Amino acid sequence: AGVVNLAGGDLPATAGQVVLVDFWASWCAPCKASFPAMAKLHADFAARGLVIAAVSIDEKSAAAVAFWKKLAPPFATLHDRQQTLVKQVVVPTMPTSYLLGRDGRVRFIHEGFHGDTTDREVRQEIESLLAEKL
């Protein structure tokens, strides 16, 4: 398979959940800054139905693994080895995150990571999506 879970094991179930899919790369400075913010999102919202999946587009597995080991995220971290997923999605820049509603549709897209501004926007969007009923 082209996409592997860096932590091993099964990927989280996403049906009926609000999902944040974040595309990242080990060489991307804003990506390093976004991981602690996503860890806080995970801590604040996972119990209410948020699933985070961070997808590395690194060509070399070692680079993705080193980044993952250094930051030790509490959420699912994947490696798109053949860059299959990133090409299907046509990701514009690193990082880019896609916020999906409980219905599985992309509802919000964030290009880049702009610190507190991005964090504030994403939190408001997550709150509104979590409040929606299927």
mmCIF file of C-alpha atoms in Angstrom:
data_model
loop_
_atom_site.group_PDB
_atom_site.id
_atom_site.type_symbol
_atom_site.label_atom_id
_atom_site.label_comp_id
_atom_site.label_asym_id
_atom_site.label_seq_id
_atom_site.Cartn_x
_atom_site.Cartn_y
_atom_site.Cartn_z
ATOM 1 C CA ALA A 1 0.000 0.000 0.000
ATOM 2 C CA GLY A 2 1.160 3.504 -0.777
ATOM 3 C CA VAL A 3 -0.060 5.041 2.480
ATOM 4 C CA VAL A 4 1.309 3.566 5.710
ATOM 5 C CA ASN A 5 0.649 4.437 9.342
ATOM 6 C CA LEU A 6 3.984 5.573 10.822
ATOM 7 C CA ALA A 7 2.916 4.324 14.252
ATOM 8 C CA GLY A 8 1.801 0.988 12.794
ATOM 9 C CA GLY A 9 -1.564 -0.556 13.574
ATOM 10 C CA ASP A 10 -4.988 0.326 12.282
ATOM 11 C CA LEU A 11 -6.033 3.755 11.153
ATOM 12 C CA PRO A 12 -8.746 5.508 13.182
ATOM 13 C CA ALA A 13 -12.366 5.063 12.096
ATOM 14 C CA THR A 14 -13.716 8.260 10.549
ATOM 15 C CA ALA A 15 -17.365 7.467 9.754
ATOM 16 C CA GLY A 16 -19.606 10.086 11.343
ATOM 17 C CA GLN A 17 -16.628 11.970 12.784
ATOM 18 C CA VAL A 18 -15.256 15.414 12.009
ATOM 19 C CA VAL A 19 -11.899 14.776 10.310
ATOM 20 C CA LEU A 20 -8.872 17.019 9.890
ATOM 21 C CA VAL A 21 -6.542 15.719 7.158
ATOM 22 C CA ASP A 22 -3.237 17.585 7.162
ATOM 23 C CA PHE A 23 -0.640 17.172 4.400
ATOM 24 C CA TRP A 24 2.911 17.844 5.607
ATOM 25 C CA ALA A 25 6.584 17.309 4.781
ATOM 26 C CA SER A 26 9.647 16.994 7.002
ATOM 27 C CA TRP A 27 11.403 19.884 5.202
ATOM 28 C CA CYS A 28 8.495 22.296 5.778
ATOM 29 C CA ALA A 29 9.097 24.789 8.642
ATOM 30 C CA PRO A 30 5.394 25.758 9.070
ATOM 31 C CA CYS A 31 4.596 22.019 9.312
ATOM 32 C CA LYS A 32 6.820 21.766 12.399
ATOM 33 C CA ALA A 33 4.885 24.659 13.976
ATOM 34 C CA SER A 34 1.506 23.143 13.088
ATOM 35 C CA PHE A 35 2.081 19.811 14.861
ATOM 36 C CA PRO A 36 1.928 21.179 18.454
ATOM 37 C CA ALA A 37 -1.238 23.113 17.487
ATOM 38 C CA MET A 38 -2.797 19.931 16.076
ATOM 39 C CA ALA A 39 -1.810 18.052 19.247
ATOM 40 C CA LYS A 40 -3.793 20.652 21.243
ATOM 41 C CA LEU A 41 -6.755 20.276 18.870
ATOM 42 C CA HIS A 42 -6.565 16.514 19.404
ATOM 43 C CA ALA A 43 -6.503 16.972 23.204
ATOM 44 C CA ASP A 44 -9.419 19.432 23.141
ATOM 45 C CA PHE A 45 -11.723 17.772 20.601
ATOM 46 C CA ALA A 46 -10.946 14.030 20.169
ATOM 47 C CA ALA A 47 -13.389 12.988 22.890
ATOM 48 C CA ARG A 48 -16.137 14.943 21.099
ATOM 49 C CA GLY A 49 -15.573 13.315 17.700
ATOM 50 C CA LEU A 50 -12.555 14.909 15.981
ATOM 51 C CA VAL A 51 -10.131 12.600 14.164
ATOM 52 C CA ILE A 52 -6.810 14.017 12.939
ATOM 53 C CA ALA A 53 -4.778 12.300 10.223
ATOM 54 C CA ALA A 54 -1.492 13.942 9.210
ATOM 55 C CA VAL A 55 -0.146 12.696 5.866
ATOM 56 C CA SER A 56 3.547 13.063 4.966
ATOM 57 C CA ILE A 57 4.435 13.527 1.307
ATOM 58 C CA ASP A 58 8.159 12.914 1.925
ATOM 59 C CA GLU A 59 9.813 10.812 -0.788
ATOM 60 C CA LYS A 60 12.100 9.157 1.758
ATOM 61 C CA SER A 61 10.528 7.147 4.576
ATOM 62 C CA ALA A 62 13.463 7.938 6.880
ATOM 63 C CA ALA A 63 12.727 11.693 6.711
ATOM 64 C CA ALA A 64 9.051 11.177 7.596
ATOM 65 C CA VAL A 65 9.913 8.764 10.418
ATOM 66 C CA ALA A 66 12.567 11.100 11.901
ATOM 67 C CA PHE A 67 10.089 14.024 11.899
ATOM 68 C CA TRP A 68 7.407 11.815 13.487
ATOM 69 C CA LYS A 69 9.779 10.482 16.182
ATOM 70 C CA LYS A 70 10.978 13.990 17.057
ATOM 71 C CA LEU A 71 7.473 15.487 17.407
ATOM 72 C CA ALA A 72 5.690 12.320 18.692
ATOM 73 C CA PRO A 73 2.164 13.421 17.718
ATOM 74 C CA PRO A 74 -0.786 11.907 19.634
ATOM 75 C CA PHE A 75 -2.835 11.581 16.417
ATOM 76 C CA ALA A 76 -2.601 9.307 13.345
ATOM 77 C CA THR A 77 0.446 10.122 11.223
ATOM 78 C CA LEU A 78 0.713 8.566 7.786
ATOM 79 C CA HIS A 79 3.281 8.431 4.996
ATOM 80 C CA ASP A 80 2.078 8.703 1.394
ATOM 81 C CA ARG A 81 5.181 6.982 0.025
ATOM 82 C CA GLN A 82 4.212 6.998 -3.652
ATOM 83 C CA GLN A 83 2.504 10.387 -3.301
ATOM 84 C CA THR A 84 -0.703 8.784 -4.586
ATOM 85 C CA LEU A 85 -3.068 10.584 -2.226
ATOM 86 C CA VAL A 86 -1.382 13.984 -2.504
ATOM 87 C CA LYS A 87 -1.631 13.802 -6.331
ATOM 88 C CA GLN A 88 -5.312 12.809 -6.205
ATOM 89 C CA VAL A 89 -6.113 15.680 -3.859
ATOM 90 C CA VAL A 90 -3.825 18.166 -5.709
ATOM 91 C CA VAL A 91 -2.468 19.737 -2.533
ATOM 92 C CA PRO A 92 -1.463 23.367 -3.285
ATOM 93 C CA THR A 93 1.183 23.989 -0.600
ATOM 94 C CA MET A 94 2.722 22.504 2.556
ATOM 95 C CA PRO A 95 1.063 22.256 4.950
ATOM 96 C CA THR A 96 -2.521 22.205 3.711
ATOM 97 C CA SER A 97 -5.323 20.883 5.874
ATOM 98 C CA TYR A 98 -8.780 19.778 4.887
ATOM 99 C CA LEU A 99 -11.581 19.787 7.441
ATOM 100 C CA LEU A 100 -14.353 17.299 6.714
ATOM 101 C CA GLY A 101 -17.802 17.329 8.271
ATOM 102 C CA ARG A 102 -19.534 14.305 9.769
ATOM 103 C CA ASP A 103 -20.964 13.655 6.287
ATOM 104 C CA GLY A 104 -17.432 13.048 4.925
ATOM 105 C CA ARG A 105 -17.430 16.144 2.680
ATOM 106 C CA VAL A 106 -14.597 18.701 2.662
ATOM 107 C CA ARG A 107 -16.005 21.813 4.307
ATOM 108 C CA PHE A 108 -12.924 23.976 4.961
ATOM 109 C CA ILE A 109 -9.418 24.169 3.464
ATOM 110 C CA HIS A 110 -6.434 25.884 5.069
ATOM 111 C CA GLU A 111 -3.361 26.541 2.924
ATOM 112 C CA GLY A 112 -0.248 27.001 5.039
ATOM 113 C CA PHE A 113 -0.126 27.404 8.798
ATOM 114 C CA HIS A 114 -0.327 30.944 10.182
ATOM 115 C CA GLY A 115 0.015 30.359 13.916
ATOM 116 C CA ASP A 116 -2.748 31.664 16.172
ATOM 117 C CA THR A 117 -4.815 32.950 13.226
ATOM 118 C CA THR A 118 -5.082 29.491 11.655
ATOM 119 C CA ASP A 119 -5.587 27.869 15.063
ATOM 120 C CA ARG A 120 -8.456 30.237 15.941
ATOM 121 C CA GLU A 121 -10.187 29.707 12.554
ATOM 122 C CA VAL A 122 -9.830 25.916 12.699
ATOM 123 C CA ARG A 123 -11.178 25.781 16.274
ATOM 124 C CA GLN A 124 -14.299 27.761 15.276
ATOM 125 C CA GLU A 125 -14.833 25.518 12.243
ATOM 126 C CA ILE A 126 -14.388 22.331 14.315
ATOM 127 C CA GLU A 127 -16.912 23.626 16.889
ATOM 128 C CA SER A 128 -19.492 24.329 14.163
ATOM 129 C CA LEU A 129 -18.937 20.941 12.473
ATOM 130 C CA LEU A 130 -19.116 19.042 15.771
ATOM 131 C CA ALA A 131 -22.445 20.758 16.492
ATOM 132 C CA GLU A 132 -23.955 19.492 13.212
ATOM 133 C CA LYS A 133 -26.100 16.376 13.247
ATOM 134 C CA LEU A 134 -25.886 13.749 10.513
#
